[in-house]
Coordinates of C-alpha atoms in Angstrom, one line a residue:
M1 CA 0.0 0.0 0.0
N2 CA 1.4 3.4 -1.0
E3 CA 2.0 6.0 1.7
P4 CA -0.3 9.0 1.4
S5 CA 1.6 11.9 -0.3
P6 CA 2.1 15.1 1.4
G7 CA 0.2 18.2 0.2
V8 CA 1.7 20.5 -2.4
L9 CA 2.6 23.1 0.2
H10 CA 4.4 20.6 2.5
A11 CA 7.8 22.2 1.8
E12 CA 6.4 25.6 2.5
H13 CA 5.2 24.4 5.9
V14 CA 8.6 22.9 6.7
L15 CA 10.2 26.3 6.0
L16 CA 7.9 27.8 8.6
G17 CA 8.9 25.2 11.2
A18 CA 5.7 23.3 11.1
E19 CA 4.9 20.2 13.1
F20 CA 3.0 17.5 11.3
V21 CA 0.6 14.8 12.3
P22 CA -1.2 12.1 10.2
S23 CA -4.5 13.2 8.9
P24 CA -7.4 11.3 10.4
C25 CA -9.2 11.6 7.2
T26 CA -6.5 10.8 4.6
G27 CA -3.5 9.6 6.6
A28 CA -1.4 12.2 4.8
P29 CA 0.7 14.5 7.0
C30 CA -1.1 17.8 7.8
V31 CA 0.2 20.8 9.8
S32 CA -0.5 20.4 13.6
A33 CA 1.1 23.8 14.4
Y34 CA 3.8 26.2 13.4
A35 CA 6.9 27.2 15.4
R36 CA 5.2 30.6 16.0
E37 CA 1.6 31.1 16.5
S38 CA 0.0 34.0 18.1
A39 CA -2.3 33.2 21.0
E40 CA -4.9 35.8 19.9
P41 CA -4.4 36.6 16.1
V42 CA -5.7 40.2 15.3
G43 CA -5.4 40.5 11.6
A44 CA -6.1 37.4 9.5
V45 CA -5.2 33.8 9.9
L46 CA -4.1 31.5 6.9
A47 CA -4.7 27.8 7.1
D48 CA -4.0 25.1 4.6
L49 CA -6.9 22.7 5.0
T50 CA -5.1 19.8 3.3
G51 CA -5.7 16.7 5.4
A52 CA -9.2 18.0 6.6
T53 CA -12.2 16.4 5.0
Y54 CA -12.5 17.9 1.6
L55 CA -14.9 16.0 -0.7
L56 CA -16.3 16.5 -4.2
A57 CA -19.8 15.0 -4.9
S58 CA -20.6 15.0 -8.6
G59 CA -22.9 13.4 -11.2
S60 CA -26.6 13.5 -12.0
D61 CA -27.4 12.0 -8.5
A62 CA -25.3 14.4 -6.6
D63 CA -28.2 16.7 -5.9
A64 CA -30.3 13.9 -4.5
F65 CA -27.4 12.5 -2.5
I66 CA -26.7 15.8 -0.9
A67 CA -30.3 16.4 -0.1
A68 CA -30.5 13.1 1.7
S69 CA -27.2 13.3 3.5
L70 CA -27.2 17.0 4.6
A71 CA -30.0 18.5 6.5
G72 CA -29.6 22.2 5.8
R73 CA -31.4 24.2 3.1
R74 CA -31.3 23.1 -0.5
L75 CA -28.6 25.2 -2.1
A76 CA -28.7 26.9 -5.6
V77 CA -25.6 27.0 -7.7
G78 CA -23.2 29.6 -6.3
E79 CA -24.4 29.2 -2.7
V80 CA -22.5 28.0 0.3
A81 CA -23.7 27.1 4.0
F82 CA -23.0 25.1 7.0
E83 CA -25.3 22.1 7.2
A84 CA -25.9 19.3 9.7
T85 CA -25.2 15.6 9.0
L86 CA -27.2 13.1 11.0
T87 CA -27.3 9.4 11.5
G88 CA -30.5 7.5 11.0
T89 CA -31.1 7.8 14.9
G90 CA -30.7 11.5 14.7
A91 CA -27.2 11.7 16.2
L92 CA -25.2 14.5 15.0
V93 CA -22.2 13.4 12.9
S94 CA -20.9 16.8 12.1
V95 CA -21.7 20.3 10.5
P96 CA -19.6 20.6 7.5
L97 CA -19.5 23.6 5.1
L98 CA -21.3 22.8 1.8
A99 CA -20.7 24.7 -1.4
R100 CA -22.7 24.2 -4.6
T101 CA -20.3 24.8 -7.4
G102 CA -22.3 23.6 -10.3
D103 CA -25.6 21.9 -11.4
R104 CA -24.1 18.5 -10.6
E105 CA -21.3 19.4 -8.3
F106 CA -21.0 20.0 -4.5
V107 CA -17.9 20.5 -2.3
V108 CA -17.9 19.4 1.3
V109 CA -15.3 20.7 3.7
D110 CA -14.9 19.9 7.5
A111 CA -12.0 21.0 9.5
G112 CA -13.6 19.9 12.8
P113 CA -13.0 17.0 15.0
R114 CA -15.6 14.8 13.3
G115 CA -14.2 15.1 9.8
G116 CA -13.0 11.5 9.6
S117 CA -16.4 10.2 10.8
L118 CA -18.3 12.4 8.4
S119 CA -16.2 11.1 5.4
A120 CA -16.8 7.4 6.4
W121 CA -20.7 8.2 6.9
L122 CA -20.9 10.0 3.6
E123 CA -19.1 7.2 1.8
F124 CA -21.6 4.6 3.4
L125 CA -24.5 6.7 2.3
A126 CA -23.1 7.1 -1.3
H127 CA -23.1 3.1 -1.5
A128 CA -26.6 2.6 -0.1
S129 CA -28.9 0.5 -2.1
S130 CA -32.8 0.2 -2.4
E131 CA -34.3 -3.2 -3.4
E132 CA -30.7 -4.3 -4.4
A133 CA -30.3 -1.3 -6.7
P134 CA -27.9 1.6 -6.0
A135 CA -29.7 4.5 -4.6
F136 CA -27.3 6.9 -6.3
P137 CA -26.1 5.1 -9.5
D138 CA -24.6 8.3 -11.1
L139 CA -22.7 9.6 -8.1
G140 CA -18.9 10.3 -7.7
L141 CA -17.8 10.9 -4.2
E142 CA -14.0 11.5 -3.9
D143 CA -11.3 13.3 -2.0
A144 CA -10.6 16.6 -3.8
S145 CA -7.1 17.3 -2.3
D146 CA -5.5 16.6 -5.6
M147 CA -7.7 18.8 -7.6
L148 CA -7.8 22.1 -5.9
V149 CA -5.9 23.1 -2.7
P150 CA -8.2 24.3 0.1
L151 CA -7.0 27.5 1.9
L152 CA -8.9 29.3 4.6
L153 CA -8.3 33.1 5.2
A154 CA -10.1 34.4 8.2
G155 CA -10.3 37.4 10.5
P156 CA -11.0 41.1 10.4
A157 CA -8.4 41.8 7.7
A158 CA -9.4 38.8 5.5
G159 CA -11.6 40.8 3.1
R160 CA -9.2 43.7 2.7
V161 CA -6.3 41.4 2.0
L162 CA -8.1 39.2 -0.5
S163 CA -9.7 42.2 -2.3
D164 CA -6.1 43.4 -3.2
Y165 CA -6.1 40.4 -5.7
V166 CA -9.4 41.2 -7.3
H167 CA -9.6 43.6 -10.3
G168 CA -11.9 44.9 -12.9
D169 CA -15.6 44.1 -12.5
E170 CA -15.0 41.2 -10.3
R171 CA -15.8 41.4 -6.5
L172 CA -15.4 39.1 -3.6
P173 CA -18.5 37.0 -2.9
E174 CA -21.1 38.2 -0.4
Q175 CA -21.9 36.2 2.5
G176 CA -23.4 32.8 1.6
A177 CA -22.0 32.9 -2.0
V178 CA -19.3 31.1 -3.9
L179 CA -17.8 32.5 -7.1
Q180 CA -15.0 31.7 -9.5
L181 CA -12.6 34.7 -9.4
H182 CA -9.3 35.8 -10.9
L183 CA -6.9 36.4 -7.9
D184 CA -4.4 38.3 -10.0
A185 CA -3.5 35.7 -12.7
I186 CA -4.8 32.9 -10.6
T187 CA -8.3 31.3 -11.3
A188 CA -9.8 30.2 -8.0
I189 CA -13.0 29.3 -6.4
V190 CA -13.8 31.7 -3.4
A191 CA -16.6 31.0 -0.9
R192 CA -17.7 33.1 2.0
P193 CA -19.8 31.5 4.6
A194 CA -22.8 33.3 5.9
A195 CA -22.4 33.0 9.6
S196 CA -23.0 35.9 12.1
F197 CA -21.0 34.0 14.8
L198 CA -17.8 33.9 12.6
P199 CA -15.4 36.8 11.7
P200 CA -15.1 37.4 7.9
A201 CA -13.9 34.0 6.5
Y202 CA -13.1 33.0 2.9
L203 CA -12.6 29.4 1.6
V204 CA -10.2 29.6 -1.4
L205 CA -9.9 26.6 -3.6
V206 CA -6.6 27.1 -5.6
P207 CA -5.2 25.1 -8.5
V208 CA -2.3 22.8 -7.5
G209 CA 0.2 24.6 -9.7
A210 CA -0.6 28.1 -8.3
A211 CA -1.1 27.1 -4.6
R212 CA 2.6 27.9 -3.6
V213 CA 2.4 31.3 -5.4
L214 CA -0.7 32.3 -3.6
W215 CA 0.4 30.9 -0.3
R216 CA 3.6 32.9 -0.2
S217 CA 1.9 36.1 -1.5
L218 CA -0.8 36.0 1.2
L219 CA 1.8 35.6 3.9
S220 CA 3.7 38.7 2.5
F221 CA 1.0 40.8 4.2
T222 CA 2.1 41.7 7.7
E223 CA -1.4 41.2 9.1
V224 CA -1.6 37.5 7.8
E225 CA -0.1 34.7 9.9
P226 CA -0.4 31.0 9.3
I227 CA -2.0 28.6 11.8
G228 CA -2.0 24.8 12.0
H229 CA -5.0 22.6 12.5
V230 CA -4.8 22.5 16.2
R231 CA -5.1 26.3 16.6
L232 CA -7.7 26.5 13.9
R233 CA -10.0 23.9 15.8
S234 CA -9.4 25.7 19.0
L235 CA -10.6 29.0 17.5
L236 CA -13.6 27.3 15.8
S237 CA -14.5 25.7 19.0
R238 CA -15.0 29.1 20.6
Q239 CA -17.0 30.6 17.7
L240 CA -19.2 27.7 16.4
P241 CA -22.4 27.3 18.4
W242 CA -22.5 23.5 17.8
A243 CA -18.9 23.0 18.9
E244 CA -19.9 21.1 22.1
E245 CA -22.3 18.9 20.1
I246 CA -19.4 17.6 18.0
E247 CA -17.0 16.7 20.8
G248 CA -16.9 13.2 22.2
D249 CA -19.4 10.4 21.0
P250 CA -22.1 11.5 18.7
R251 CA -25.4 12.5 20.4
Q252 CA -28.8 13.6 19.4
P253 CA -29.3 17.4 19.5
A254 CA -32.6 19.2 19.9
R255 CA -34.2 20.1 16.7
A256 CA -34.8 23.6 18.0
D257 CA -31.0 24.1 18.5
L258 CA -30.3 22.9 15.0
E259 CA -32.9 25.4 13.6
S260 CA -31.5 28.2 15.8
W261 CA -28.1 27.6 14.2
G262 CA -29.5 27.5 10.8
V263 CA -28.2 24.0 9.8
V264 CA -31.5 22.1 9.3
R265 CA -34.4 22.7 7.1
P266 CA -38.0 22.4 8.2
S267 CA -38.9 19.4 5.9
S268 CA -38.3 15.7 6.8
D269 CA -36.6 14.5 3.7
F270 CA -33.1 13.8 5.0
V271 CA -31.5 11.0 6.9
G272 CA -32.2 11.4 10.7
A273 CA -35.2 13.7 10.2
R274 CA -37.8 11.3 11.7
A275 CA -35.7 10.7 14.8
L276 CA -35.5 14.4 15.4
G277 CA -39.3 14.7 15.5

């Protein structure tokens, strides 16, 4: 069995004195922490999400699969949102970020502690069958790490920094939107979650060949500093209202809580809906 390859930015992280741990999702080395990380970042933090759960669902059955697997609102093309994923008994698996990047294409990202469980659960659902026939025959579900490199830029200065790369009639996405943009000469997909409990945050999906250039360029801003996955999870645990619900063993949350967080839709057409009541 081949060893998982390190991400395209591995050498960049080594130069910054990074410590690595095996990803619980892919087994590939991901950044645990850097030699120097501020306890309380004030400008913007930059994280390479390589090693986190990062999946592409595609095909004519992708829409039906996502609708069954994720409990949040049905997204139109160009929208992004946090959405709950539940087991059949109503236990909360995780609350990943979902972006609809095409009519038959969705991206799922989860940098939280349940990312590995989420990947396994979605893989299980993707291969579900009904009366011996596949429930989603035209569905591809795959790790997207080798397609586009996922970077997270977040903090009060994030929008100001990223807007420096956008020119002409193009603009950064509004909250809840995902766009294809030109960041100087780099074509990238940029998503901005709509979440009042988070500081300005942008998920930037960058072509592998351009990732190193953009990474170095972003770090040239004095207000931008890199953080590893441990620090990122610590920051998220203080900001995400469902953070306590995804620590430890999965348990069933109250539907009222899920609704107040905006991660579940009112219908009952998703896995776990009946158990929620």
